[in-house]
Structure formats: structure tokens, C-alpha cells
PDB file of C-alpha atoms in Angstrom:
ATOM      1  CA  MET A   1      -9.620  54.326 -17.596  1.00  0.00           C
ATOM      2  CA  HIS A   2     -10.771  57.921 -18.123  1.00  0.00           C
ATOM      3  CA  PRO A   3     -10.397  59.984 -14.893  1.00  0.00           C
ATOM      4  CA  VAL A   4     -11.019  63.212 -16.797  1.00  0.00           C
ATOM      5  CA  LEU A   5     -14.306  63.327 -18.620  1.00  0.00           C
ATOM      6  CA  ILE A   6     -14.023  66.773 -20.233  1.00  0.00           C
ATOM      7  CA  GLU A   7     -11.007  69.094 -20.268  1.00  0.00           C
ATOM      8  CA  THR A   8     -10.989  72.522 -21.934  1.00  0.00           C
ATOM      9  CA  GLY A   9      -8.955  75.629 -21.406  1.00  0.00           C
ATOM     10  CA  PHE A  10     -11.165  76.721 -18.542  1.00  0.00           C
ATOM     11  CA  ILE A  11     -13.102  73.708 -17.403  1.00  0.00           C
ATOM     12  CA  THR A  12     -11.994  70.258 -16.190  1.00  0.00           C
ATOM     13  CA  LEU A  13     -14.791  67.760 -15.475  1.00  0.00           C
ATOM     14  CA  TYR A  14     -13.579  64.758 -13.535  1.00  0.00           C
ATOM     15  CA  SER A  15     -15.303  61.413 -14.220  1.00  0.00           C
ATOM     16  CA  TYR A  16     -15.422  60.564 -10.477  1.00  0.00           C
ATOM     17  CA  GLY A  17     -17.280  63.743  -9.600  1.00  0.00           C
ATOM     18  CA  PHE A  18     -19.615  63.483 -12.535  1.00  0.00           C
ATOM     19  CA  PHE A  19     -20.700  59.875 -11.684  1.00  0.00           C
ATOM     20  CA  MET A  20     -20.924  60.678  -7.977  1.00  0.00           C
ATOM     21  CA  ALA A  21     -23.361  63.423  -8.873  1.00  0.00           C
ATOM     22  CA  ALA A  22     -25.226  61.125 -11.166  1.00  0.00           C
ATOM     23  CA  ALA A  23     -25.418  58.550  -8.390  1.00  0.00           C
ATOM     24  CA  PHE A  24     -26.901  61.027  -6.025  1.00  0.00           C
ATOM     25  CA  LEU A  25     -29.440  62.336  -8.527  1.00  0.00           C
ATOM     26  CA  LEU A  26     -30.445  58.804  -9.744  1.00  0.00           C
ATOM     27  CA  GLY A  27     -30.895  57.674  -6.137  1.00  0.00           C
ATOM     28  CA  MET A  28     -33.046  60.752  -5.299  1.00  0.00           C
ATOM     29  CA  ALA A  29     -35.141  60.384  -8.379  1.00  0.00           C
ATOM     30  CA  TRP A  30     -35.913  56.724  -7.899  1.00  0.00           C
ATOM     31  CA  THR A  31     -36.623  57.271  -4.174  1.00  0.00           C
ATOM     32  CA  MET A  32     -39.038  60.001  -5.050  1.00  0.00           C
ATOM     33  CA  ARG A  33     -40.751  57.617  -7.466  1.00  0.00           C
ATOM     34  CA  GLU A  34     -40.989  54.844  -4.809  1.00  0.00           C
ATOM     35  CA  ALA A  35     -42.137  57.302  -2.201  1.00  0.00           C
ATOM     36  CA  GLY A  36     -44.984  58.401  -4.368  1.00  0.00           C
ATOM     37  CA  LEU A  37     -46.034  54.757  -5.093  1.00  0.00           C
ATOM     38  CA  ARG A  38     -46.061  54.039  -1.337  1.00  0.00           C
ATOM     39  CA  GLY A  39     -48.136  57.098  -0.499  1.00  0.00           C
ATOM     40  CA  LEU A  40     -45.349  58.901   1.263  1.00  0.00           C
ATOM     41  CA  ASP A  41     -44.886  62.650   1.022  1.00  0.00           C
ATOM     42  CA  ARG A  42     -42.426  63.127  -1.788  1.00  0.00           C
ATOM     43  CA  ARG A  43     -41.639  66.663  -0.651  1.00  0.00           C
ATOM     44  CA  TYR A  44     -39.395  65.186   2.021  1.00  0.00           C
ATOM     45  CA  VAL A  45     -37.114  63.478  -0.466  1.00  0.00           C
ATOM     46  CA  LEU A  46     -35.037  66.573  -1.205  1.00  0.00           C
ATOM     47  CA  ASP A  47     -34.479  67.209   2.489  1.00  0.00           C
ATOM     48  CA  ILE A  48     -33.674  63.520   3.005  1.00  0.00           C
ATOM     49  CA  GLY A  49     -31.222  63.737   0.202  1.00  0.00           C
ATOM     50  CA  PHE A  50     -29.388  66.713   1.704  1.00  0.00           C
ATOM     51  CA  TYR A  51     -28.972  64.942   5.103  1.00  0.00           C
ATOM     52  CA  VAL A  52     -27.947  61.655   3.382  1.00  0.00           C
ATOM     53  CA  LEU A  53     -25.291  63.497   1.360  1.00  0.00           C
ATOM     54  CA  LEU A  54     -23.971  65.401   4.484  1.00  0.00           C
ATOM     55  CA  GLY A  55     -23.961  62.278   6.574  1.00  0.00           C
ATOM     56  CA  GLY A  56     -22.361  60.123   3.910  1.00  0.00           C
ATOM     57  CA  LEU A  57     -19.476  62.559   3.364  1.00  0.00           C
ATOM     58  CA  LEU A  58     -18.915  63.092   7.099  1.00  0.00           C
ATOM     59  CA  GLY A  59     -19.123  59.370   7.982  1.00  0.00           C
ATOM     60  CA  SER A  60     -16.939  58.095   5.222  1.00  0.00           C
ATOM     61  CA  ARG A  61     -14.264  60.809   5.603  1.00  0.00           C
ATOM     62  CA  LEU A  62     -14.092  60.816   9.433  1.00  0.00           C
ATOM     63  CA  LEU A  63     -13.846  56.973   9.585  1.00  0.00           C
ATOM     64  CA  PHE A  64     -11.048  57.079   7.051  1.00  0.00           C
ATOM     65  CA  ALA A  65      -9.282  59.739   9.114  1.00  0.00           C
ATOM     66  CA  ALA A  66      -9.797  57.656  12.290  1.00  0.00           C
ATOM     67  CA  PHE A  67      -7.967  54.680  10.786  1.00  0.00           C
ATOM     68  CA  ASN A  68      -5.287  56.826   8.962  1.00  0.00           C
ATOM     69  CA  PRO A  69      -4.443  59.595  11.437  1.00  0.00           C
ATOM     70  CA  ASP A  70      -0.886  59.816  10.290  1.00  0.00           C
ATOM     71  CA  LEU A  71      -2.013  61.234   6.987  1.00  0.00           C
ATOM     72  CA  PHE A  72      -3.357  64.368   8.715  1.00  0.00           C
ATOM     73  CA  LEU A  73      -0.892  64.938  11.543  1.00  0.00           C
ATOM     74  CA  ASN A  74       1.024  67.512   9.555  1.00  0.00           C
ATOM     75  CA  ASP A  75      -1.965  68.758   7.583  1.00  0.00           C
ATOM     76  CA  PRO A  76      -5.151  68.681   9.766  1.00  0.00           C
ATOM     77  CA  LEU A  77      -7.050  70.690   7.177  1.00  0.00           C
ATOM     78  CA  GLY A  78      -6.387  67.819   4.700  1.00  0.00           C
ATOM     79  CA  ILE A  79      -9.317  66.056   6.194  1.00  0.00           C
ATOM     80  CA  PHE A  80     -11.536  68.457   4.171  1.00  0.00           C
ATOM     81  CA  LYS A  81      -9.745  67.827   0.888  1.00  0.00           C
ATOM     82  CA  LEU A  82     -12.173  65.155  -0.364  1.00  0.00           C
ATOM     83  CA  TRP A  83     -11.033  65.420  -3.946  1.00  0.00           C
ATOM     84  CA  GLN A  84      -7.759  63.740  -2.918  1.00  0.00           C
ATOM     85  CA  GLY A  85      -9.566  60.518  -2.093  1.00  0.00           C
ATOM     86  CA  GLY A  86      -9.915  58.693   1.161  1.00  0.00           C
ATOM     87  CA  LEU A  87     -13.459  57.612   1.917  1.00  0.00           C
ATOM     88  CA  ILE A  88     -14.763  54.489   3.639  1.00  0.00           C
ATOM     89  CA  PHE A  89     -18.155  53.843   2.012  1.00  0.00           C
ATOM     90  CA  MET A  90     -19.652  51.705   4.795  1.00  0.00           C
ATOM     91  CA  GLY A  91     -18.974  54.387   7.399  1.00  0.00           C
ATOM     92  CA  GLY A  92     -20.666  56.967   5.219  1.00  0.00           C
ATOM     93  CA  ALA A  93     -23.671  54.651   4.654  1.00  0.00           C
ATOM     94  CA  ILE A  94     -24.236  54.194   8.349  1.00  0.00           C
ATOM     95  CA  VAL A  95     -23.985  57.862   9.265  1.00  0.00           C
ATOM     96  CA  ALA A  96     -26.169  58.775   6.224  1.00  0.00           C
ATOM     97  CA  ALA A  97     -28.786  56.334   7.394  1.00  0.00           C
ATOM     98  CA  LEU A  98     -28.649  57.725  10.935  1.00  0.00           C
ATOM     99  CA  PHE A  99     -29.071  61.273   9.662  1.00  0.00           C
ATOM    100  CA  MET A 100     -32.049  60.148   7.563  1.00  0.00           C
ATOM    101  CA  ILE A 101     -33.702  58.434  10.541  1.00  0.00           C
ATOM    102  CA  ILE A 102     -33.233  61.484  12.821  1.00  0.00           C
ATOM    103  CA  PHE A 103     -34.726  63.784  10.164  1.00  0.00           C
ATOM    104  CA  LEU A 104     -37.711  61.471   9.679  1.00  0.00           C
ATOM    105  CA  ARG A 105     -38.272  61.280  13.420  1.00  0.00           C
ATOM    106  CA  MET A 106     -38.240  65.118  13.609  1.00  0.00           C
ATOM    107  CA  LYS A 107     -40.871  65.130  10.915  1.00  0.00           C
ATOM    108  CA  LYS A 108     -42.929  62.430  12.654  1.00  0.00           C
ATOM    109  CA  GLN A 109     -42.659  60.112   9.663  1.00  0.00           C
ATOM    110  CA  LYS A 110     -42.857  56.356   9.769  1.00  0.00           C
ATOM    111  CA  ILE A 111     -39.250  55.109   9.417  1.00  0.00           C
ATOM    112  CA  LEU A 112     -39.660  51.684   7.909  1.00  0.00           C
ATOM    113  CA  PRO A 113     -41.680  52.627   4.839  1.00  0.00           C
ATOM    114  CA  TRP A 114     -39.180  55.216   4.017  1.00  0.00           C
ATOM    115  CA  LEU A 115     -36.285  52.779   4.321  1.00  0.00           C
ATOM    116  CA  ASP A 116     -38.064  50.540   1.927  1.00  0.00           C
ATOM    117  CA  ALA A 117     -38.664  53.375  -0.486  1.00  0.00           C
ATOM    118  CA  ALA A 118     -34.981  54.348  -0.412  1.00  0.00           C
ATOM    119  CA  ALA A 119     -33.493  50.923  -0.822  1.00  0.00           C
ATOM    120  CA  PRO A 120     -33.864  50.531  -4.695  1.00  0.00           C
ATOM    121  CA  GLY A 121     -32.727  54.085  -5.228  1.00  0.00           C
ATOM    122  CA  VAL A 122     -29.607  53.495  -3.169  1.00  0.00           C
ATOM    123  CA  ALA A 123     -28.832  50.336  -5.123  1.00  0.00           C
ATOM    124  CA  LEU A 124     -29.236  52.211  -8.404  1.00  0.00           C
ATOM    125  CA  GLY A 125     -26.999  55.063  -7.101  1.00  0.00           C
ATOM    126  CA  LEU A 126     -24.304  52.612  -6.263  1.00  0.00           C
ATOM    127  CA  VAL A 127     -24.286  51.360  -9.863  1.00  0.00           C
ATOM    128  CA  ALA A 128     -23.431  54.852 -11.067  1.00  0.00           C
ATOM    129  CA  GLY A 129     -21.023  55.527  -8.146  1.00  0.00           C
ATOM    130  CA  TRP A 130     -18.897  52.502  -8.967  1.00  0.00           C
ATOM    131  CA  LEU A 131     -18.832  53.517 -12.606  1.00  0.00           C
ATOM    132  CA  GLY A 132     -17.066  56.622 -11.308  1.00  0.00           C
ATOM    133  CA  CYS A 133     -14.572  54.417  -9.444  1.00  0.00           C
ATOM    134  CA  LEU A 134     -13.940  52.451 -12.636  1.00  0.00           C
ATOM    135  CA  ALA A 135     -13.267  55.662 -14.560  1.00  0.00           C
ATOM    136  CA  ALA A 136     -11.052  57.081 -11.886  1.00  0.00           C
ATOM    137  CA  GLY A 137      -9.251  53.891 -10.901  1.00  0.00           C
ATOM    138  CA  CYS A 138     -10.202  53.920  -7.213  1.00  0.00           C
ATOM    139  CA  GLY A 139     -11.257  50.634  -5.571  1.00  0.00           C
ATOM    140  CA  TYR A 140      -8.913  48.825  -7.953  1.00  0.00           C
ATOM    141  CA  GLY A 141      -8.434  45.095  -7.918  1.00  0.00           C
ATOM    142  CA  ARG A 142      -5.553  42.767  -7.170  1.00  0.00           C
ATOM    143  CA  ALA A 143      -3.162  41.659  -9.914  1.00  0.00           C
ATOM    144  CA  ALA A 144      -4.728  38.989 -12.081  1.00  0.00           C
ATOM    145  CA  ASP A 145      -4.106  37.264 -15.442  1.00  0.00           C
ATOM    146  CA  LEU A 146      -7.647  36.592 -16.554  1.00  0.00           C
ATOM    147  CA  PRO A 147      -9.518  37.057 -19.840  1.00  0.00           C
ATOM    148  CA  TRP A 148     -11.605  39.753 -18.227  1.00  0.00           C
ATOM    149  CA  SER A 149      -8.697  41.548 -16.447  1.00  0.00           C
ATOM    150  CA  ILE A 150      -8.372  45.267 -17.019  1.00  0.00           C
ATOM    151  CA  THR A 151      -5.374  47.606 -17.359  1.00  0.00           C
ATOM    152  CA  PHE A 152      -5.179  51.234 -16.407  1.00  0.00           C
ATOM    153  CA  THR A 153      -2.922  53.387 -18.580  1.00  0.00           C
ATOM    154  CA  HIS A 154      -4.037  56.964 -17.880  1.00  0.00           C
ATOM    155  CA  PRO A 155      -1.434  58.840 -15.781  1.00  0.00           C
ATOM    156  CA  GLY A 156      -4.240  60.362 -13.771  1.00  0.00           C
ATOM    157  CA  SER A 157      -5.600  57.009 -12.644  1.00  0.00           C
ATOM    158  CA  ILE A 158      -5.521  56.103  -8.960  1.00  0.00           C
ATOM    159  CA  ALA A 159      -4.990  52.410  -9.864  1.00  0.00           C
ATOM    160  CA  PRO A 160      -1.465  50.976 -10.646  1.00  0.00           C
ATOM    161  CA  LEU A 161      -0.641  51.550 -14.248  1.00  0.00           C
ATOM    162  CA  PHE A 162       0.144  48.951 -16.932  1.00  0.00           C
ATOM    163  CA  MET A 163      -0.874  46.053 -14.733  1.00  0.00           C
ATOM    164  CA  THR A 164      -3.517  43.437 -15.353  1.00  0.00           C
ATOM    165  CA  LEU A 165      -5.940  43.673 -12.539  1.00  0.00           C
ATOM    166  CA  HIS A 166      -9.179  42.136 -11.353  1.00  0.00           C
ATOM    167  CA  PRO A 167     -12.000  44.526 -12.505  1.00  0.00           C
ATOM    168  CA  SER A 168     -13.184  44.863  -8.886  1.00  0.00           C
ATOM    169  CA  GLN A 169     -15.194  47.990  -9.747  1.00  0.00           C
ATOM    170  CA  ILE A 170     -17.220  45.912 -12.256  1.00  0.00           C
ATOM    171  CA  TYR A 171     -17.752  43.287  -9.588  1.00  0.00           C
ATOM    172  CA  HIS A 172     -19.217  46.000  -7.379  1.00  0.00           C
ATOM    173  CA  ILE A 173     -21.300  47.364 -10.191  1.00  0.00           C
ATOM    174  CA  LEU A 174     -22.753  43.955 -10.813  1.00  0.00           C
ATOM    175  CA  ALA A 175     -23.432  43.421  -7.114  1.00  0.00           C
ATOM    176  CA  ALA A 176     -25.380  46.699  -6.902  1.00  0.00           C
ATOM    177  CA  LEU A 177     -27.250  45.984 -10.210  1.00  0.00           C
ATOM    178  CA  VAL A 178     -28.309  42.512  -9.008  1.00  0.00           C
ATOM    179  CA  CYS A 179     -29.639  44.088  -5.782  1.00  0.00           C
ATOM    180  CA  PHE A 180     -31.552  46.699  -7.722  1.00  0.00           C
ATOM    181  CA  VAL A 181     -33.200  44.085  -9.953  1.00  0.00           C
ATOM    182  CA  VAL A 182     -34.021  41.812  -7.022  1.00  0.00           C
ATOM    183  CA  LEU A 183     -35.508  44.642  -5.088  1.00  0.00           C
ATOM    184  CA  LEU A 184     -37.800  45.574  -7.923  1.00  0.00           C
ATOM    185  CA  GLN A 185     -38.995  42.005  -8.095  1.00  0.00           C
ATOM    186  CA  LEU A 186     -39.648  41.821  -4.308  1.00  0.00           C
ATOM    187  CA  LYS A 187     -41.027  45.224  -3.535  1.00  0.00           C
ATOM    188  CA  ASN A 188     -44.682  44.200  -4.168  1.00  0.00           C
ATOM    189  CA  LYS A 189     -44.257  40.823  -2.504  1.00  0.00           C
ATOM    190  CA  LEU A 190     -42.810  41.917   0.800  1.00  0.00           C
ATOM    191  CA  THR A 191     -45.624  43.649   2.580  1.00  0.00           C
ATOM    192  CA  ALA A 192     -44.237  44.188   5.993  1.00  0.00           C
ATOM    193  CA  GLY A 193     -42.474  47.546   6.511  1.00  0.00           C
ATOM    194  CA  GLY A 194     -38.625  47.261   6.752  1.00  0.00           C
ATOM    195  CA  GLN A 195     -38.383  43.871   4.977  1.00  0.00           C
ATOM    196  CA  LEU A 196     -37.301  45.288   1.606  1.00  0.00           C
ATOM    197  CA  ALA A 197     -34.661  47.384   3.261  1.00  0.00           C
ATOM    198  CA  GLY A 198     -33.545  44.354   5.278  1.00  0.00           C
ATOM    199  CA  VAL A 199     -33.127  42.302   2.078  1.00  0.00           C
ATOM    200  CA  PHE A 200     -31.024  45.036   0.546  1.00  0.00           C
ATOM    201  CA  LEU A 201     -28.708  45.341   3.590  1.00  0.00           C
ATOM    202  CA  ILE A 202     -28.218  41.572   3.735  1.00  0.00           C
ATOM    203  CA  MET A 203     -27.730  41.113  -0.009  1.00  0.00           C
ATOM    204  CA  TYR A 204     -25.546  44.055  -0.827  1.00  0.00           C
ATOM    205  CA  SER A 205     -23.359  43.767   2.245  1.00  0.00           C
ATOM    206  CA  LEU A 206     -22.613  40.109   1.503  1.00  0.00           C
ATOM    207  CA  LEU A 207     -22.013  40.678  -2.220  1.00  0.00           C
ATOM    208  CA  ARG A 208     -19.816  43.716  -1.462  1.00  0.00           C
ATOM    209  CA  MET A 209     -17.769  41.718   1.064  1.00  0.00           C
ATOM    210  CA  LEU A 210     -17.274  39.043  -1.679  1.00  0.00           C
ATOM    211  CA  ALA A 211     -16.205  41.696  -4.247  1.00  0.00           C
ATOM    212  CA  ASP A 212     -13.819  43.228  -1.785  1.00  0.00           C
ATOM    213  CA  LEU A 213     -11.871  40.017  -1.630  1.00  0.00           C
ATOM    214  CA  PHE A 214     -10.577  40.814  -5.183  1.00  0.00           C
ATOM    215  CA  ARG A 215      -9.565  44.416  -4.337  1.00  0.00           C
ATOM    216  CA  GLY A 216      -5.926  45.507  -4.201  1.00  0.00           C
ATOM    217  CA  ASP A 217      -6.388  48.667  -2.172  1.00  0.00           C
ATOM    218  CA  VAL A 218      -7.819  47.344   1.054  1.00  0.00           C
ATOM    219  CA  GLN A 219      -5.874  46.449   4.186  1.00  0.00           C
ATOM    220  CA  PRO A 220      -6.901  44.407   7.266  1.00  0.00           C
ATOM    221  CA  GLU A 221      -7.259  47.395   9.586  1.00  0.00           C
ATOM    222  CA  LEU A 222      -8.941  45.209  12.239  1.00  0.00           C
ATOM    223  CA  VAL A 223      -6.311  42.478  12.562  1.00  0.00           C
ATOM    224  CA  PHE A 224      -7.782  39.942  10.151  1.00  0.00           C
ATOM    225  CA  MET A 225     -10.422  41.985   8.244  1.00  0.00           C
ATOM    226  CA  GLY A 226     -10.989  45.388   6.785  1.00  0.00           C
ATOM    227  CA  ILE A 227     -13.277  48.011   8.314  1.00  0.00           C
ATOM    228  CA  ASN A 228     -15.624  47.655   5.388  1.00  0.00           C
ATOM    229  CA  GLN A 229     -15.972  43.897   6.104  1.00  0.00           C
ATOM    230  CA  ALA A 230     -16.585  44.492   9.774  1.00  0.00           C
ATOM    231  CA  LEU A 231     -19.181  47.152   8.991  1.00  0.00           C
ATOM    232  CA  GLY A 232     -20.667  44.897   6.333  1.00  0.00           C
ATOM    233  CA  LEU A 233     -21.226  42.119   8.988  1.00  0.00           C
ATOM    234  CA  ALA A 234     -22.923  44.646  11.182  1.00  0.00           C
ATOM    235  CA  LEU A 235     -25.232  45.735   8.355  1.00  0.00           C
ATOM    236  CA  VAL A 236     -26.084  42.105   7.665  1.00  0.00           C
ATOM    237  CA  ALA A 237     -27.164  41.834  11.368  1.00  0.00           C
ATOM    238  CA  VAL A 238     -29.282  44.940  11.020  1.00  0.00           C
ATOM    239  CA  GLY A 239     -30.850  43.554   7.858  1.00  0.00           C
ATOM    240  CA  LEU A 240     -31.782  40.321   9.542  1.00  0.00           C
ATOM    241  CA  ILE A 241     -33.384  42.329  12.361  1.00  0.00           C
ATOM    242  CA  LEU A 242     -35.435  44.355   9.961  1.00  0.00           C
ATOM    243  CA  PHE A 243     -36.536  41.261   8.079  1.00  0.00           C
ATOM    244  CA  HIS A 244     -37.371  39.041  11.021  1.00  0.00           C
ATOM    245  CA  MET A 245     -38.052  41.008  14.200  1.00  0.00           C
ATOM    246  CA  PRO A 246     -41.611  42.086  15.198  1.00  0.00           C
ATOM    247  CA  PHE A 247     -40.841  45.768  15.049  1.00  0.00           C
ATOM    248  CA  GLY A 248     -39.662  45.152  11.507  1.00  0.00           C
ATOM    249  CA  HIS A 249     -43.229  44.047  10.540  1.00  0.00           C
ATOM    250  CA  GLU A 250     -44.939  47.348  10.626  1.00  0.00           C
ATOM    251  CA  LYS A 251     -47.366  47.379   7.815  1.00  0.00           C
ATOM    252  CA  LYS A 252     -46.750  49.683   4.892  1.00  0.00           C
TER     253      LYS A 252
END
């Protein structure tokens, strides 16, 4: 679509980077709002954001490197070249969540209310993040001849050019947007700590796994499924635990 948002003689602003920054800031802002409504100390949000960003980058990149070691055999420092692509979102999400939990434990904060506060913000951030993928062409879909198919023509796009493809990025945007709207509807109805986060993990993981079926850039790294699908199933299991198990019923 439009991988370069602004290009002048001295400045080049890439759409992917712009929307990733927007995703982070939107997620932080909404989490700060939810934290205030839940009586949590909003001063921790900025610190949480730092650890989430660090954990997300580390987890998504290291998992990609683990499943694609041949790409870095001759260029080990290439693992730090994030602008060249190569991130596994689910791996980043898991490590980011672990970093967040460790930080909250260190600060003696209740974990479950914070997870609930973060869930809508994460969903909103995902909407913006996938807009970046749509602009850059990453996460592109399989070939398809449909009324809503899209075609990438910009030479800087990651997606195959001049082919009609499933708009898989839009499928992911809709999945995240549906989650965001549903979470807003449920946040005052689910009174047990951790339940809202559980709903988010279940809903988004399943919708993402469905959207991934239409992608053209994923491979079955684990014999019959991709790593994102495997991690998605694990997150569904965690979501079910948060929603149903006794320790997931800590009052807000």
C-alpha cells in the first residue's frame, strides 16, 4: 500500500514504524485510563510500558531467530536489525506479559486487576499495529480472486506485487477491533479479577488463528501448524484458566 508515509530530502518516515509507535502510545493511554478507573496507581503505567516494549521486541525477535537460524549464521548481528522484519507476535506477547508480571510483583501490585486494565488497551494497540502491516505489506494474505481482494503495487511493499490477495491484515484489524468493543461492553459486568483478561486471550487468540488461515506468509514450523497457532492455543488455555479457576476470581 504505502510503506513510506513521508519522504523528504532528509527525513523518511516509514508507515510501519509510525503505526507501531501509535499502537504503543494508544495502548499506554487506554491502559492509563482503565487503571485510573479501577483505582490502580497510574504512575506505574509508563514503567509497565517500557518493560512490555522491551519484552515484546525480545520475545518476538528471539523466537523468530530460533525458528530461522539459517538467516543469522553468516550475520549474527542481523538479529538486531529489526527494521528488516522478522518478528513472531505471539512470542513477543508472551514475553511482554511475563516482564509485566515480574515488574508488578516487584512493586507488590495485584496482578489480575492490572491484566484486566491492560486488555482493552492491548486490543486497541493491535488495531493500529495491523494498520502498519497493511501499509507495509507484512502479514500479507494468500492469493484470492474476491471482490474485497487487495493488490500491492508499491515497490517497497513486503507483500508480492501485482497479485490479488486476501486482505489478511484487515481481517486481523477487525479481529482486534471486535475484541476491543466486546471488552468495553464486558468490563463492568465481569467483577472477578482476571476474567476480562481471560476473555481477551480466548477471543483474540481464536480470531487471530482464524485470520492466519488466510495468510500467505506463514509456514507450518511445527509439522502441521505454525508457531503462532501453537502459541495461540496455549494462550486460549491461559485465558480459560483466568476465567474459570479460583485464583482467577480475585475481586477487583
